[in-house]
Amino acid sequence: MLDDERLQLLGPFCLIAALGCAALSARALGTWPTSSFLWYANLELFRCFREMPDALGGLQWLDAAGLAPPVWMALALAALISFGIATRNRLPLALASNFSLIYSACLLYSSFVASDPAAMSDVRLAIVCSPASALAMTVLLASILSSTISHRSYWREIFS
């Protein structure tokens, strides 16, 4: 059986990797503006990261210090994971897994809104099968597994 602590970190690491790839793709597009792959990745695959502040009602106040909100989230998750591992405390790891679950659920919602905001009353298969939605669903599934492992370990500790 896999170590529960490693599975607990799966969701935050997947989210940090996706956030880092989105930021790296945007940065690389500034360097190589003629790359069709980078345009595809930035416009289709990582669309939900760009549209999330607008889909949630505008989070422009998070754009302090020149860093985008996804970068702030990645830094916060990395800080929680580092603190939890350094102090051998499970609470920061559980917080990181639960924050990644919340953020990835918002990411999936924003990918639906970004794909077709007029069709939000009925979710169509074309909206669900977009590359941004597939990425958001993958991160959400990893975060659900991570959060479930976290909750299971706390319930085991309470009842034992």
Tab-separated table of C-alpha atoms in Angstrom:
chain	number	residue	atom	x	y	z
A	1	MET	CA	0.000	0.000	0.000
A	2	LEU	CA	1.234	3.468	-0.815
A	3	ASP	CA	2.257	5.845	1.921
A	4	ASP	CA	-0.679	8.060	2.939
A	5	GLU	CA	1.524	11.126	3.327
A	6	ARG	CA	2.715	10.869	-0.272
A	7	LEU	CA	-0.847	10.502	-1.544
A	8	GLN	CA	-1.882	13.447	0.607
A	9	LEU	CA	0.616	15.590	-1.324
A	10	LEU	CA	-0.562	14.418	-4.751
A	11	GLY	CA	-3.262	17.075	-5.140
A	12	PRO	CA	-1.149	20.071	-4.113
A	13	PHE	CA	1.781	18.906	-6.263
A	14	CYS	CA	-0.477	18.421	-9.306
A	15	LEU	CA	-1.935	21.885	-8.805
A	16	ILE	CA	1.501	23.469	-8.332
A	17	ALA	CA	2.718	21.703	-11.489
A	18	ALA	CA	-0.277	22.908	-13.501
A	19	LEU	CA	0.104	26.449	-12.177
A	20	GLY	CA	3.813	26.409	-12.966
A	21	CYS	CA	3.233	25.084	-16.472
A	22	ALA	CA	0.619	27.784	-17.116
A	23	ALA	CA	2.975	30.520	-15.930
A	24	LEU	CA	5.877	29.009	-17.871
A	25	SER	CA	3.760	28.790	-21.009
A	26	ALA	CA	2.793	32.453	-20.766
A	27	ARG	CA	6.417	33.455	-20.143
A	28	ALA	CA	7.679	31.308	-23.028
A	29	LEU	CA	5.080	32.808	-25.351
A	30	GLY	CA	6.650	36.193	-24.731
A	31	THR	CA	9.993	34.783	-25.825
A	32	TRP	CA	8.789	32.707	-28.822
A	33	PRO	CA	5.651	34.423	-30.129
A	34	THR	CA	5.643	32.414	-33.360
A	35	SER	CA	5.352	29.005	-31.688
A	36	SER	CA	2.007	27.433	-32.546
A	37	PHE	CA	2.299	24.913	-29.698
A	38	LEU	CA	2.736	27.678	-27.121
A	39	TRP	CA	-0.247	29.560	-28.545
A	40	TYR	CA	-2.342	26.397	-28.322
A	41	ALA	CA	-1.194	25.692	-24.780
A	42	ASN	CA	-1.809	29.255	-23.654
A	43	LEU	CA	-5.169	29.744	-25.394
A	44	GLU	CA	-6.720	26.297	-25.051
A	45	LEU	CA	-4.989	24.190	-22.403
A	46	PHE	CA	-4.393	26.862	-19.754
A	47	ARG	CA	-7.470	28.977	-20.531
A	48	CYS	CA	-9.058	28.256	-17.166
A	49	PHE	CA	-6.115	29.822	-15.314
A	50	ARG	CA	-6.539	33.078	-17.244
A	51	GLU	CA	-10.325	33.136	-16.936
A	52	MET	CA	-10.618	32.165	-13.268
A	53	PRO	CA	-10.521	35.694	-11.765
A	54	ASP	CA	-13.232	36.864	-14.169
A	55	ALA	CA	-15.365	33.751	-13.643
A	56	LEU	CA	-15.298	34.217	-9.875
A	57	GLY	CA	-16.353	37.846	-10.001
A	58	GLY	CA	-13.010	39.572	-10.368
A	59	LEU	CA	-10.047	39.025	-8.092
A	60	GLN	CA	-7.922	41.894	-9.335
A	61	TRP	CA	-6.904	42.836	-5.801
A	62	LEU	CA	-4.754	39.673	-5.729
A	63	ASP	CA	-2.507	41.099	-8.452
A	64	ALA	CA	-0.268	42.798	-5.897
A	65	ALA	CA	3.499	42.897	-6.347
A	66	GLY	CA	3.200	42.057	-10.041
A	67	LEU	CA	2.434	38.368	-9.445
A	68	ALA	CA	-0.688	36.754	-10.828
A	69	PRO	CA	-3.150	34.990	-8.475
A	70	PRO	CA	-2.078	31.503	-9.669
A	71	VAL	CA	1.498	32.274	-8.675
A	72	TRP	CA	0.337	33.369	-5.219
A	73	MET	CA	-1.596	30.116	-4.829
A	74	ALA	CA	1.408	28.031	-5.874
A	75	LEU	CA	3.632	29.907	-3.408
A	76	ALA	CA	1.114	29.439	-0.589
A	77	LEU	CA	0.791	25.706	-1.264
A	78	ALA	CA	4.561	25.295	-1.474
A	79	ALA	CA	4.980	27.173	1.822
A	80	LEU	CA	2.367	24.990	3.560
A	81	ILE	CA	3.956	21.800	2.238
A	82	SER	CA	7.460	22.920	3.195
A	83	PHE	CA	6.368	23.944	6.685
A	84	GLY	CA	4.480	20.679	7.186
A	85	ILE	CA	7.394	18.545	6.074
A	86	ALA	CA	9.973	20.575	8.034
A	87	THR	CA	8.017	20.446	11.290
A	88	ARG	CA	6.589	16.940	10.685
A	89	ASN	CA	3.144	18.391	11.323
A	90	ARG	CA	0.214	16.993	9.371
A	91	LEU	CA	-2.090	20.003	9.702
A	92	PRO	CA	-0.298	22.183	7.091
A	93	LEU	CA	-0.286	19.210	4.708
A	94	ALA	CA	-4.015	18.725	5.269
A	95	LEU	CA	-4.609	22.448	4.706
A	96	ALA	CA	-2.639	22.300	1.467
A	97	SER	CA	-4.642	19.322	0.208
A	98	ASN	CA	-7.953	20.980	1.087
A	99	PHE	CA	-6.941	24.323	-0.452
A	100	SER	CA	-5.911	22.521	-3.617
A	101	LEU	CA	-9.338	20.851	-3.699
A	102	ILE	CA	-11.129	24.193	-3.393
A	103	TYR	CA	-8.904	25.875	-5.955
A	104	SER	CA	-9.207	23.028	-8.457
A	105	ALA	CA	-13.015	23.021	-8.102
A	106	CYS	CA	-12.998	26.757	-8.871
A	107	LEU	CA	-10.656	26.019	-11.760
A	108	LEU	CA	-13.089	23.495	-13.225
A	109	TYR	CA	-15.955	25.963	-12.847
A	110	SER	CA	-13.966	28.687	-14.578
A	111	SER	CA	-13.101	26.315	-17.429
A	112	PHE	CA	-16.827	25.714	-17.967
A	113	VAL	CA	-17.538	29.447	-17.888
A	114	ALA	CA	-14.610	30.219	-20.192
A	115	SER	CA	-15.690	27.591	-22.722
A	116	ASP	CA	-19.243	28.826	-23.162
A	117	PRO	CA	-20.696	31.265	-20.627
A	118	ALA	CA	-24.096	31.320	-22.328
A	119	ALA	CA	-24.579	27.567	-21.969
A	120	MET	CA	-23.996	27.355	-18.210
A	121	SER	CA	-27.609	26.313	-17.616
A	122	ASP	CA	-26.979	22.997	-19.373
A	123	VAL	CA	-23.481	21.567	-19.476
A	124	ARG	CA	-22.803	20.143	-22.921
A	125	LEU	CA	-20.350	17.415	-23.763
A	126	ALA	CA	-18.305	19.790	-25.914
A	127	ILE	CA	-17.682	22.014	-22.895
A	128	VAL	CA	-16.602	19.074	-20.748
A	129	CYS	CA	-14.258	17.717	-23.445
A	130	SER	CA	-12.243	20.891	-23.932
A	131	PRO	CA	-8.515	20.682	-23.117
A	132	ALA	CA	-8.848	23.220	-20.286
A	133	SER	CA	-11.677	21.219	-18.714
A	134	ALA	CA	-9.727	17.970	-19.039
A	135	LEU	CA	-6.752	19.541	-17.271
A	136	ALA	CA	-8.998	20.987	-14.565
A	137	MET	CA	-10.757	17.623	-14.072
A	138	THR	CA	-7.431	15.820	-13.769
A	139	VAL	CA	-6.213	18.249	-11.126
A	140	LEU	CA	-9.593	18.034	-9.355
A	141	LEU	CA	-9.484	14.223	-9.234
A	142	ALA	CA	-5.973	14.274	-7.805
A	143	SER	CA	-7.078	16.864	-5.247
A	144	ILE	CA	-10.137	14.816	-4.289
A	145	LEU	CA	-7.914	11.780	-3.693
A	146	SER	CA	-5.496	13.893	-1.685
A	147	SER	CA	-8.207	15.452	0.440
A	148	THR	CA	-9.890	12.089	1.015
A	149	ILE	CA	-6.615	10.577	2.257
A	150	SER	CA	-6.146	13.569	4.536
A	151	HIS	CA	-9.623	13.265	6.027
A	152	ARG	CA	-9.323	9.489	6.385
A	153	SER	CA	-6.105	9.784	8.382
A	154	TYR	CA	-7.654	12.338	10.724
A	155	TRP	CA	-10.765	10.205	11.237
A	156	ARG	CA	-8.589	7.171	11.960
A	157	GLU	CA	-6.672	9.151	14.572
A	158	ILE	CA	-9.866	10.411	16.210
A	159	PHE	CA	-11.502	6.997	16.479
A	160	SER	CA	-8.456	5.002	17.507
